[in-house]
PDB file of C-alpha atoms in Angstrom:
ATOM      1  CA  UNK R1245      11.061  20.694  -2.839  1.00  0.00           C
ATOM      2  CA  UNK R1246      11.692  18.990  -6.148  1.00  0.00           C
ATOM      3  CA  UNK R1247       9.658  15.959  -7.117  1.00  0.00           C
ATOM      4  CA  UNK R1248      11.579  15.657 -10.365  1.00  0.00           C
ATOM      5  CA  UNK R1249      14.991  14.665  -9.072  1.00  0.00           C
ATOM      6  CA  UNK R1250      15.027  10.906  -8.866  1.00  0.00           C
ATOM      7  CA  UNK R1251      15.395   9.463  -5.366  1.00  0.00           C
ATOM      8  CA  UNK R1252      18.085   6.810  -5.092  1.00  0.00           C
ATOM      9  CA  UNK R1253      16.690   4.344  -2.583  1.00  0.00           C
ATOM     10  CA  UNK R1254      13.910   3.699  -0.095  1.00  0.00           C
ATOM     11  CA  UNK R1255      14.611   3.917   3.624  1.00  0.00           C
ATOM     12  CA  UNK R1256      12.564   1.376   5.557  1.00  0.00           C
ATOM     13  CA  UNK R1257      11.865  -0.226   8.919  1.00  0.00           C
ATOM     14  CA  UNK R1258      12.367  -3.984   8.952  1.00  0.00           C
ATOM     15  CA  UNK R1259      10.718  -6.101  11.668  1.00  0.00           C
ATOM     16  CA  UNK R1260      11.478  -9.850  11.650  1.00  0.00           C
ATOM     17  CA  UNK R1261       8.992 -12.383  13.079  1.00  0.00           C
ATOM     18  CA  UNK R1262       8.439 -12.143  16.824  1.00  0.00           C
ATOM     19  CA  UNK R1263       9.095 -15.884  17.257  1.00  0.00           C
ATOM     20  CA  UNK R1264      12.635 -15.675  15.748  1.00  0.00           C
ATOM     21  CA  UNK R1265      11.651 -18.342  13.200  1.00  0.00           C
ATOM     22  CA  UNK R1266      11.883 -17.952   9.407  1.00  0.00           C
ATOM     23  CA  UNK R1267       8.911 -15.819   8.303  1.00  0.00           C
ATOM     24  CA  UNK R1268       5.748 -17.525   7.046  1.00  0.00           C
ATOM     25  CA  UNK R1269       5.266 -14.533   4.754  1.00  0.00           C
ATOM     26  CA  UNK R1270       6.173 -10.897   4.266  1.00  0.00           C
ATOM     27  CA  UNK R1271       3.944  -7.855   4.662  1.00  0.00           C
ATOM     28  CA  UNK R1272       4.998  -4.554   3.119  1.00  0.00           C
ATOM     29  CA  UNK R1273       2.892  -1.643   4.394  1.00  0.00           C
ATOM     30  CA  UNK R1274       2.845   1.781   2.710  1.00  0.00           C
ATOM     31  CA  UNK R1275       1.952   4.974   4.578  1.00  0.00           C
ATOM     32  CA  UNK R1276      -0.147   7.841   3.259  1.00  0.00           C
ATOM     33  CA  UNK R1277       0.683  11.400   2.182  1.00  0.00           C
ATOM     34  CA  UNK R1278       2.335  13.293   5.023  1.00  0.00           C
ATOM     35  CA  UNK R1279       2.791  10.259   7.273  1.00  0.00           C
ATOM     36  CA  UNK R1280       5.908   8.089   7.529  1.00  0.00           C
ATOM     37  CA  UNK R1281       7.080   4.535   8.147  1.00  0.00           C
ATOM     38  CA  UNK R1282       7.025   5.014  11.934  1.00  0.00           C
ATOM     39  CA  UNK R1283       3.312   5.838  11.819  1.00  0.00           C
ATOM     40  CA  UNK R1284       2.401   2.522  10.223  1.00  0.00           C
ATOM     41  CA  UNK R1285       4.986   0.555  12.221  1.00  0.00           C
ATOM     42  CA  UNK R1286       3.303   1.780  15.419  1.00  0.00           C
ATOM     43  CA  UNK R1287       0.259  -0.349  14.441  1.00  0.00           C
ATOM     44  CA  UNK R1288       2.323  -3.543  14.408  1.00  0.00           C
ATOM     45  CA  UNK R1289       0.872  -5.001  17.658  1.00  0.00           C
ATOM     46  CA  UNK R1290      -2.639  -4.746  16.189  1.00  0.00           C
ATOM     47  CA  UNK R1291      -1.820  -6.795  13.082  1.00  0.00           C
ATOM     48  CA  UNK R1292      -1.459  -9.872  15.341  1.00  0.00           C
ATOM     49  CA  UNK R1293       0.709 -11.729  12.849  1.00  0.00           C
ATOM     50  CA  UNK R1294       3.776 -12.780  14.889  1.00  0.00           C
ATOM     51  CA  UNK R1295       4.962 -15.328  12.311  1.00  0.00           C
ATOM     52  CA  UNK R1296       5.320 -12.712   9.572  1.00  0.00           C
ATOM     53  CA  UNK R1297       8.090 -10.313   8.673  1.00  0.00           C
ATOM     54  CA  UNK R1298       7.068  -6.672   8.230  1.00  0.00           C
ATOM     55  CA  UNK R1299       8.690  -3.997   6.113  1.00  0.00           C
ATOM     56  CA  UNK R1300       7.585  -0.362   6.394  1.00  0.00           C
ATOM     57  CA  UNK R1301       9.131   1.822   3.662  1.00  0.00           C
ATOM     58  CA  UNK R1302       9.362   5.595   3.835  1.00  0.00           C
ATOM     59  CA  UNK R1303       8.152   7.386   0.732  1.00  0.00           C
ATOM     60  CA  UNK R1304      11.114   8.994  -1.049  1.00  0.00           C
ATOM     61  CA  UNK R1305      10.009  12.639  -1.078  1.00  0.00           C
ATOM     62  CA  UNK R1306       9.702  15.173   1.759  1.00  0.00           C
ATOM     63  CA  UNK R1307       6.174  16.369   2.473  1.00  0.00           C
ATOM     64  CA  UNK R1308       5.543  20.037   1.633  1.00  0.00           C
ATOM     65  CA  UNK R1309       3.781  20.835   4.919  1.00  0.00           C
ATOM     66  CA  UNK R1310       5.434  18.511   7.441  1.00  0.00           C
ATOM     67  CA  UNK R1311       9.012  18.288   8.663  1.00  0.00           C
ATOM     68  CA  UNK R1312       8.703  14.554   9.380  1.00  0.00           C
ATOM     69  CA  UNK R1313       6.097  13.568   6.795  1.00  0.00           C
ATOM     70  CA  UNK R1314       6.859  11.885   3.481  1.00  0.00           C
ATOM     71  CA  UNK R1315       5.168  11.777   0.078  1.00  0.00           C
ATOM     72  CA  UNK R1316       5.082   9.221  -2.719  1.00  0.00           C
ATOM     73  CA  UNK R1317       4.361  12.004  -5.211  1.00  0.00           C
ATOM     74  CA  UNK R1318       2.968  15.506  -5.416  1.00  0.00           C
ATOM     75  CA  UNK R1319      -0.726  15.940  -4.622  1.00  0.00           C
ATOM     76  CA  UNK R1320      -1.020  19.730  -4.915  1.00  0.00           C
ATOM     77  CA  UNK R1321      -3.020  20.802  -7.943  1.00  0.00           C
ATOM     78  CA  UNK R1322      -0.242  22.706  -9.697  1.00  0.00           C
ATOM     79  CA  UNK R1323       2.054  19.655  -9.844  1.00  0.00           C
ATOM     80  CA  UNK R1324      -0.389  16.764  -9.480  1.00  0.00           C
ATOM     81  CA  UNK R1325       1.261  13.310  -9.715  1.00  0.00           C
ATOM     82  CA  UNK R1326       4.775  14.736 -10.117  1.00  0.00           C
ATOM     83  CA  UNK R1327       7.234  12.123  -8.851  1.00  0.00           C
ATOM     84  CA  UNK R1328       4.834   9.213  -9.397  1.00  0.00           C
ATOM     85  CA  UNK R1329       6.889   7.571 -12.163  1.00  0.00           C
ATOM     86  CA  UNK R1330      10.037   7.683 -10.007  1.00  0.00           C
ATOM     87  CA  UNK R1331       8.261   6.258  -6.964  1.00  0.00           C
ATOM     88  CA  UNK R1332       6.647   3.543  -9.070  1.00  0.00           C
ATOM     89  CA  UNK R1333      10.022   2.371 -10.348  1.00  0.00           C
ATOM     90  CA  UNK R1334      11.667   2.688  -6.955  1.00  0.00           C
ATOM     91  CA  UNK R1335       8.936   0.688  -5.195  1.00  0.00           C
ATOM     92  CA  UNK R1336       8.869  -1.985  -7.914  1.00  0.00           C
ATOM     93  CA  UNK R1337      12.640  -2.463  -7.681  1.00  0.00           C
ATOM     94  CA  UNK R1338      12.435  -2.478  -3.888  1.00  0.00           C
ATOM     95  CA  UNK R1339       9.756  -5.181  -3.788  1.00  0.00           C
ATOM     96  CA  UNK R1340      11.683  -7.348  -6.232  1.00  0.00           C
ATOM     97  CA  UNK R1341      14.851  -6.972  -4.128  1.00  0.00           C
ATOM     98  CA  UNK R1342      13.150  -8.150  -0.921  1.00  0.00           C
ATOM     99  CA  UNK R1343      13.128 -11.783  -2.020  1.00  0.00           C
ATOM    100  CA  UNK R1344      16.925 -12.000  -1.776  1.00  0.00           C
ATOM    101  CA  UNK R1345      17.190  -9.935   1.425  1.00  0.00           C
ATOM    102  CA  UNK R1346      14.360 -11.670   3.353  1.00  0.00           C
ATOM    103  CA  UNK R1347      14.237 -15.106   1.735  1.00  0.00           C
ATOM    104  CA  UNK R1348      10.492 -14.640   1.152  1.00  0.00           C
ATOM    105  CA  UNK R1349       9.309 -14.839  -2.485  1.00  0.00           C
ATOM    106  CA  UNK R1350       6.828 -12.366  -3.973  1.00  0.00           C
ATOM    107  CA  UNK R1351       4.307 -15.217  -4.016  1.00  0.00           C
ATOM    108  CA  UNK R1352       4.253 -15.008  -0.187  1.00  0.00           C
ATOM    109  CA  UNK R1353       4.389 -11.221   0.026  1.00  0.00           C
ATOM    110  CA  UNK R1354       1.372  -9.029   0.770  1.00  0.00           C
ATOM    111  CA  UNK R1355       1.497  -5.374  -0.258  1.00  0.00           C
ATOM    112  CA  UNK R1356      -0.861  -3.092   1.642  1.00  0.00           C
ATOM    113  CA  UNK R1357      -1.253   0.651   1.881  1.00  0.00           C
ATOM    114  CA  UNK R1358      -3.315   3.506   3.293  1.00  0.00           C
ATOM    115  CA  UNK R1359      -4.563   6.516   1.314  1.00  0.00           C
ATOM    116  CA  UNK R1360      -1.736   7.569  -1.062  1.00  0.00           C
ATOM    117  CA  UNK R1361       0.008   4.354   0.001  1.00  0.00           C
ATOM    118  CA  UNK R1362      -3.127   2.475  -1.060  1.00  0.00           C
ATOM    119  CA  UNK R1363      -2.951   4.147  -4.455  1.00  0.00           C
ATOM    120  CA  UNK R1364       0.706   3.082  -4.732  1.00  0.00           C
ATOM    121  CA  UNK R1365      -0.299  -0.465  -3.743  1.00  0.00           C
ATOM    122  CA  UNK R1366      -2.567  -0.620  -6.805  1.00  0.00           C
ATOM    123  CA  UNK R1367      -0.115   1.257  -9.029  1.00  0.00           C
ATOM    124  CA  UNK R1368       2.693  -1.230  -8.413  1.00  0.00           C
ATOM    125  CA  UNK R1369       1.026  -4.348  -7.022  1.00  0.00           C
ATOM    126  CA  UNK R1370      -1.437  -5.067  -9.820  1.00  0.00           C
ATOM    127  CA  UNK R1371       1.494  -5.757 -12.144  1.00  0.00           C
ATOM    128  CA  UNK R1372       3.580  -7.980  -9.828  1.00  0.00           C
ATOM    129  CA  UNK R1373       3.108 -11.681  -8.914  1.00  0.00           C
ATOM    130  CA  UNK R1374       2.401 -10.890  -5.247  1.00  0.00           C
ATOM    131  CA  UNK R1375       0.369 -13.038  -2.859  1.00  0.00           C
ATOM    132  CA  UNK R1376      -2.166 -10.272  -2.342  1.00  0.00           C
ATOM    133  CA  UNK R1377      -2.962  -6.552  -2.158  1.00  0.00           C
ATOM    134  CA  UNK R1378      -4.857  -4.636   0.518  1.00  0.00           C
ATOM    135  CA  UNK R1379      -5.998  -1.071  -0.102  1.00  0.00           C
ATOM    136  CA  UNK R1380      -7.262   1.013   2.828  1.00  0.00           C
ATOM    137  CA  UNK R1381      -8.906   4.375   2.029  1.00  0.00           C
ATOM    138  CA  UNK R1382      -7.053   4.382  -1.282  1.00  0.00           C
ATOM    139  CA  UNK R1383      -7.818   5.210  -4.887  1.00  0.00           C
ATOM    140  CA  UNK R1384      -6.885   4.175  -8.412  1.00  0.00           C
ATOM    141  CA  UNK R1385      -4.500   6.287 -10.489  1.00  0.00           C
ATOM    142  CA  UNK R1386      -5.748   7.119 -14.014  1.00  0.00           C
ATOM    143  CA  UNK R1387      -3.415   4.648 -15.771  1.00  0.00           C
ATOM    144  CA  UNK R1388      -2.877   2.069 -13.043  1.00  0.00           C
ATOM    145  CA  UNK R1389      -4.939  -0.757 -14.533  1.00  0.00           C
ATOM    146  CA  UNK R1390      -2.816  -3.562 -16.014  1.00  0.00           C
ATOM    147  CA  UNK R1391      -3.182  -4.123 -19.724  1.00  0.00           C
ATOM    148  CA  UNK R1392      -3.286  -7.590 -21.246  1.00  0.00           C
ATOM    149  CA  UNK R1393      -3.078  -9.448 -17.940  1.00  0.00           C
ATOM    150  CA  UNK R1394      -5.299 -12.460 -17.358  1.00  0.00           C
ATOM    151  CA  UNK R1395      -5.026 -12.220 -13.572  1.00  0.00           C
ATOM    152  CA  UNK R1396      -3.992  -9.964 -10.711  1.00  0.00           C
ATOM    153  CA  UNK R1397      -3.095 -10.794  -7.094  1.00  0.00           C
ATOM    154  CA  UNK R1398      -6.060 -11.365  -4.750  1.00  0.00           C
ATOM    155  CA  UNK R1399      -7.145  -7.837  -3.811  1.00  0.00           C
ATOM    156  CA  UNK R1400      -8.990  -6.478  -0.774  1.00  0.00           C
ATOM    157  CA  UNK R1401     -10.360  -2.917  -0.961  1.00  0.00           C
ATOM    158  CA  UNK R1402     -11.522  -1.315   2.312  1.00  0.00           C
ATOM    159  CA  UNK R1403     -12.921   2.157   2.884  1.00  0.00           C
ATOM    160  CA  UNK R1404     -14.718   4.238   5.492  1.00  0.00           C
ATOM    161  CA  UNK R1405     -18.190   5.442   4.526  1.00  0.00           C
ATOM    162  CA  UNK R1406     -17.501   8.759   6.321  1.00  0.00           C
ATOM    163  CA  UNK R1407     -14.102   9.361   4.686  1.00  0.00           C
ATOM    164  CA  UNK R1408     -13.742  13.133   4.250  1.00  0.00           C
ATOM    165  CA  UNK R1409     -10.338  12.995   2.475  1.00  0.00           C
ATOM    166  CA  UNK R1410     -10.705  10.212  -0.100  1.00  0.00           C
ATOM    167  CA  UNK R1411     -14.440   9.779  -0.758  1.00  0.00           C
ATOM    168  CA  UNK R1412     -16.083   6.363  -0.682  1.00  0.00           C
ATOM    169  CA  UNK R1413     -16.749   6.743  -4.405  1.00  0.00           C
ATOM    170  CA  UNK R1414     -13.011   6.204  -4.995  1.00  0.00           C
ATOM    171  CA  UNK R1415     -13.239   2.700  -3.515  1.00  0.00           C
ATOM    172  CA  UNK R1416     -16.376   1.893  -5.504  1.00  0.00           C
ATOM    173  CA  UNK R1417     -14.659   3.112  -8.674  1.00  0.00           C
ATOM    174  CA  UNK R1418     -11.640   0.906  -7.933  1.00  0.00           C
ATOM    175  CA  UNK R1419     -13.842  -2.140  -7.399  1.00  0.00           C
ATOM    176  CA  UNK R1420     -15.890  -1.499 -10.548  1.00  0.00           C
ATOM    177  CA  UNK R1421     -12.803  -0.844 -12.693  1.00  0.00           C
ATOM    178  CA  UNK R1422     -11.167  -4.118 -11.650  1.00  0.00           C
ATOM    179  CA  UNK R1423     -14.391  -6.081 -11.962  1.00  0.00           C
ATOM    180  CA  UNK R1424     -15.015  -4.654 -15.435  1.00  0.00           C
ATOM    181  CA  UNK R1425     -11.742  -6.311 -16.499  1.00  0.00           C
ATOM    182  CA  UNK R1426     -12.936  -9.645 -15.135  1.00  0.00           C
ATOM    183  CA  UNK R1427     -10.952  -9.548 -11.892  1.00  0.00           C
ATOM    184  CA  UNK R1428     -12.379 -10.542  -8.523  1.00  0.00           C
ATOM    185  CA  UNK R1429     -12.137  -8.040  -5.668  1.00  0.00           C
ATOM    186  CA  UNK R1430     -12.938  -8.433  -1.979  1.00  0.00           C
ATOM    187  CA  UNK R1431     -14.670  -5.239  -0.897  1.00  0.00           C
ATOM    188  CA  UNK R1432     -15.522  -3.964   2.596  1.00  0.00           C
ATOM    189  CA  UNK R1433     -17.044  -0.732   3.883  1.00  0.00           C
ATOM    190  CA  UNK R1434     -16.771   0.481   7.477  1.00  0.00           C
ATOM    191  CA  UNK R1435     -18.543   3.201   9.416  1.00  0.00           C
ATOM    192  CA  UNK R1436     -15.332   5.212   9.697  1.00  0.00           C
ATOM    193  CA  UNK R1437     -13.540   8.314   8.455  1.00  0.00           C
ATOM    194  CA  UNK R1438     -10.103   8.596   6.840  1.00  0.00           C
ATOM    195  CA  UNK R1439      -8.323   6.229   9.194  1.00  0.00           C
ATOM    196  CA  UNK R1440      -6.949   2.758   9.798  1.00  0.00           C
ATOM    197  CA  UNK R1441      -9.166   1.287  12.492  1.00  0.00           C
ATOM    198  CA  UNK R1442      -9.109  -2.021  14.349  1.00  0.00           C
ATOM    199  CA  UNK R1443     -11.856  -3.500  12.156  1.00  0.00           C
ATOM    200  CA  UNK R1444      -9.746  -2.843   9.068  1.00  0.00           C
ATOM    201  CA  UNK R1445      -6.683  -4.409  10.677  1.00  0.00           C
ATOM    202  CA  UNK R1446      -8.708  -7.468  11.645  1.00  0.00           C
ATOM    203  CA  UNK R1447     -10.003  -7.763   8.066  1.00  0.00           C
ATOM    204  CA  UNK R1448      -6.447  -7.380   6.792  1.00  0.00           C
ATOM    205  CA  UNK R1449      -5.264 -10.099   9.151  1.00  0.00           C
ATOM    206  CA  UNK R1450      -7.991 -12.478   7.977  1.00  0.00           C
ATOM    207  CA  UNK R1451      -7.135 -11.691   4.362  1.00  0.00           C
ATOM    208  CA  UNK R1452      -3.452 -12.446   4.978  1.00  0.00           C
ATOM    209  CA  UNK R1453      -4.206 -15.745   6.714  1.00  0.00           C
ATOM    210  CA  UNK R1454      -6.617 -16.753   3.929  1.00  0.00           C
ATOM    211  CA  UNK R1455      -4.251 -15.712   1.130  1.00  0.00           C
ATOM    212  CA  UNK R1456      -1.043 -17.190   2.546  1.00  0.00           C
ATOM    213  CA  UNK R1457      -2.478 -20.434   3.835  1.00  0.00           C
TER     214      UNK R1457
END
């Protein structure tokens, strides 16, 4: 597997609003390391947002230990973060292209992600004029903080207190780093492990409805 060769495009699952009307907003949901777009798309009924369009991208790289899993970048120690720059550019271009393909502007687009997808949400989303960001069991890359920006999209950080993969300290660090730059962050902890549970999806739904009023 080579994380250096630049991937050309993102494959994705596109789900228009259930009511066949023009979407009220757009939600782009990013999976974690070793998962794929189908995994997150399977949660669609629990979002309970029938008026919204959903886009579930597949990360561009194959996962080293899973035939069906995908990766946004390398997480093994010997090549840590390899492929991140390519995925960052690819995801940024992809998000900016969605306005013309869906008719929904970035100002009505929510970017959310789980685990490595949550890290990519911060990596890309903090620097784009999106409606909002939701990070579930994610973490902040070393150089992800925007420089010289006076504002960022409304951001919700959620994490399980029993997370055995990405420790709770990663969420606290994210919150403190953003707050130290003068940004406001919504922050929620749940009695949960490394997972997307129904409480998180309900909080995400409330955040979406509040943000895209």
